[in-house]
Short mmCIF file of C-alpha atoms in Angstrom, two decimals:
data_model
loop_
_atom_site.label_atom_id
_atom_site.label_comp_id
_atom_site.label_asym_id
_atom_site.label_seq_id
_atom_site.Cartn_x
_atom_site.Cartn_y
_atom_site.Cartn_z
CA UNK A 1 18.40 -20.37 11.32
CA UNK A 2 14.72 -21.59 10.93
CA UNK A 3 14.35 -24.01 8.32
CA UNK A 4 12.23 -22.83 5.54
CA UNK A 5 12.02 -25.82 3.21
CA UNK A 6 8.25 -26.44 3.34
CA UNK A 7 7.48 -22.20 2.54
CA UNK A 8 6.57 -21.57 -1.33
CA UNK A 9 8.46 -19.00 -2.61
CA UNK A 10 6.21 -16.01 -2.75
CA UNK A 11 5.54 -14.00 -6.13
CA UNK A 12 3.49 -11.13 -4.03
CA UNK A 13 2.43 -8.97 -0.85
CA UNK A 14 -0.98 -8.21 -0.35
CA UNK A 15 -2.07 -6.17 2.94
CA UNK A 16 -5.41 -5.99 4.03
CA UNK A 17 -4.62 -3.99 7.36
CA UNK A 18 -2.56 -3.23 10.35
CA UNK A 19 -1.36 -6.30 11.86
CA UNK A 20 -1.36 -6.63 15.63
CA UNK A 21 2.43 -6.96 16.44
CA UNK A 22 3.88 -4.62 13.97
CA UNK A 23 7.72 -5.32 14.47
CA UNK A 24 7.45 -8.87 13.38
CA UNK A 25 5.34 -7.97 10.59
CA UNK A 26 7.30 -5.44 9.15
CA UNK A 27 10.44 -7.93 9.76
CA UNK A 28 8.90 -10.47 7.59
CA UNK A 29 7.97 -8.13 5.15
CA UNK A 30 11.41 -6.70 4.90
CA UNK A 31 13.09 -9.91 4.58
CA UNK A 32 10.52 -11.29 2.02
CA UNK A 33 11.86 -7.75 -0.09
CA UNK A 34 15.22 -7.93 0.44
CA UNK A 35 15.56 -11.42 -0.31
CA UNK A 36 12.56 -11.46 -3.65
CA UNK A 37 10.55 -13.84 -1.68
CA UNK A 38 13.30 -16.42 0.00
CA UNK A 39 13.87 -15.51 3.17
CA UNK A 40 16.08 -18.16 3.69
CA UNK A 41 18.57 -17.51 1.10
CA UNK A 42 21.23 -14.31 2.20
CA UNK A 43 21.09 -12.22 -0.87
CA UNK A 44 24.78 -10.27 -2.55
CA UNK A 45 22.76 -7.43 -2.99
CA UNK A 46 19.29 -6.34 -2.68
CA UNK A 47 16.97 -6.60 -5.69
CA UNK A 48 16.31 -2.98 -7.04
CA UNK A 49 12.84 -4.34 -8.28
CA UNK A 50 11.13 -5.91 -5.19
CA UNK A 51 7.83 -8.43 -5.18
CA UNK A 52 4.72 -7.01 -5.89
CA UNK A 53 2.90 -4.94 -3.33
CA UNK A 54 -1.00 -4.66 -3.12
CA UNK A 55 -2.14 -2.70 -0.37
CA UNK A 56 -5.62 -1.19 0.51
CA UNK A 57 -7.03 1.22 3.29
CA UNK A 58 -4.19 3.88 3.50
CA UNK A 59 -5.56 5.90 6.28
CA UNK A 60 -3.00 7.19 8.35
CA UNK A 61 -5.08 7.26 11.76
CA UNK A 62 -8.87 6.82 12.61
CA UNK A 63 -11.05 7.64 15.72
CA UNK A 64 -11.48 5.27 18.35
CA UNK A 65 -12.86 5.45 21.97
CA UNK A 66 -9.31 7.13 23.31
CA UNK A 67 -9.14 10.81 23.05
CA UNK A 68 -7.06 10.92 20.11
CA UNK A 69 -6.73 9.61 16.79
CA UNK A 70 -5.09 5.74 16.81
CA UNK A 71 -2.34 4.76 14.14
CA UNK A 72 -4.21 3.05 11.11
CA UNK A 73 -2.88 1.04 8.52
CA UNK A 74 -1.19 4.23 6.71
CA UNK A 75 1.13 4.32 9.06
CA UNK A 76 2.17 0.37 8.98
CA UNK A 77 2.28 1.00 5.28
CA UNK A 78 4.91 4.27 6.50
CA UNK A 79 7.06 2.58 8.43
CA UNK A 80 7.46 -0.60 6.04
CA UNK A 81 8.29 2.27 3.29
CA UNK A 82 10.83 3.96 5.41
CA UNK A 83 12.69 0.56 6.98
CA UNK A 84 12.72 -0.91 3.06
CA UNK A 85 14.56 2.93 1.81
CA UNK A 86 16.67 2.88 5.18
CA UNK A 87 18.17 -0.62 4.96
CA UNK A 88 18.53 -1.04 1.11
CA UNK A 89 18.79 2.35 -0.24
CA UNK A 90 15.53 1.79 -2.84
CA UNK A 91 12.45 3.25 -2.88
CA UNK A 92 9.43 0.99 -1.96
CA UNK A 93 6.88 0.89 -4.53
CA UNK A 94 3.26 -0.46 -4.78
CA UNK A 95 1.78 -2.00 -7.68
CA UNK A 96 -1.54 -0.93 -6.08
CA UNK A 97 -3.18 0.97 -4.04
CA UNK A 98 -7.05 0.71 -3.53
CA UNK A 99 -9.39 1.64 -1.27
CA UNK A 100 -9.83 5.60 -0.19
CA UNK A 101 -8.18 7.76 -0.10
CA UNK A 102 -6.29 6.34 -3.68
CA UNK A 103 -5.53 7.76 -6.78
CA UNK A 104 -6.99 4.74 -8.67
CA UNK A 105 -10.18 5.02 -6.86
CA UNK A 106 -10.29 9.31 -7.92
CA UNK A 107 -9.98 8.07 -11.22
CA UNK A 108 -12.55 5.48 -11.42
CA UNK A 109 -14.94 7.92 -10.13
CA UNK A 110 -13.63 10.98 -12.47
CA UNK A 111 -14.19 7.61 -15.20
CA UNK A 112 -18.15 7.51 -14.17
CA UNK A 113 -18.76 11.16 -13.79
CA UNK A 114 -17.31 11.87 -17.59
CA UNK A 115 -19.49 8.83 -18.64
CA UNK A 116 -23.00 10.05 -16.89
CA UNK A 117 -22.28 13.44 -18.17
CA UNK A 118 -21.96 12.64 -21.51
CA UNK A 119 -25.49 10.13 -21.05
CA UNK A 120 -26.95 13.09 -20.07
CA UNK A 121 -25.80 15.30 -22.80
CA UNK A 122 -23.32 17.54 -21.12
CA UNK A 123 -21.05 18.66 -24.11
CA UNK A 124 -18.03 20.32 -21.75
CA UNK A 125 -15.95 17.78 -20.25
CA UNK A 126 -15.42 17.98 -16.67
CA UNK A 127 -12.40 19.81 -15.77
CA UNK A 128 -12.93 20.17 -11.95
CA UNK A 129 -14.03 17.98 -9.12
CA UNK A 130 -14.65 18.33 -5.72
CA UNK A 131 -14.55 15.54 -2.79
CA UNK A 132 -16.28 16.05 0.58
CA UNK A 133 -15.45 14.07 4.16
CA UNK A 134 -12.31 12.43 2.77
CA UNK A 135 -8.89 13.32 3.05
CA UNK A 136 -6.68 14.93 1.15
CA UNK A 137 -4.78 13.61 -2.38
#
């Protein structure tokens, strides 16, 4: 066993993007779940509330120079969902998403629109809106 006596505890997850060598990613992320941060301690059982989980740029694959479309962080974020439900029978859940596509980002905007209408005197409040070039909620 590695000795982990000089790591800090950690109190949350935040991911940026797709890490080159997935497997060993999504290993330390799954024991840093599992174990609420102390990967060196063998929990009885596994926490049913897990560390915090910030994670941004959810787009499941992007174009590149190859033909098709190449994973993108979406799918990291997919397969560290499905190994954390597989192995301890919870649900993974994020305290954030940001970045597009997210539903905090829809709502900011939605937030903006309702406020420049009403600047601009629009009495009905807006009941539909419509995105362009981004994918689906």
């Amino acid at each position: 066993m590695i000795n982990l006596d000089h790591f800090l505890n950690e109190t949350a997850i935040i991911l940026t993007g797709e890490p080159a060598r997935w497997e060993s990613s999504l290993q330390l992320l799954v024991d840093l779940l599992m174990t609420d941060g102390k990967p060196d301690e063998v929990p009885e059982t596994f926490p049913e509330e897990h560390l915090p989980i910030i994670a941004c740029n959810m787009d499941l694959v992007y174009m590149d120079k190859a033909a098709l479309p190449r994973f993108g962080h979406g799918a990291f974020l997919i397969c560290l969902q499905t190994l954390y439900n597989q192995l301890t029978g919870y649900k993974l859940r994020y305290t954030s998403l940001l970045g597009k596509p997210s539903e905090i980002t829809f709502r900011f905007a939605e937030h903006i629109l309702t406020l420049t209408s009403k600047r601009m005197g629009y009495k009905r409040p807006i009941d539909r809106l419509f995105f362009f070039g981004i994918d689906e909620m």
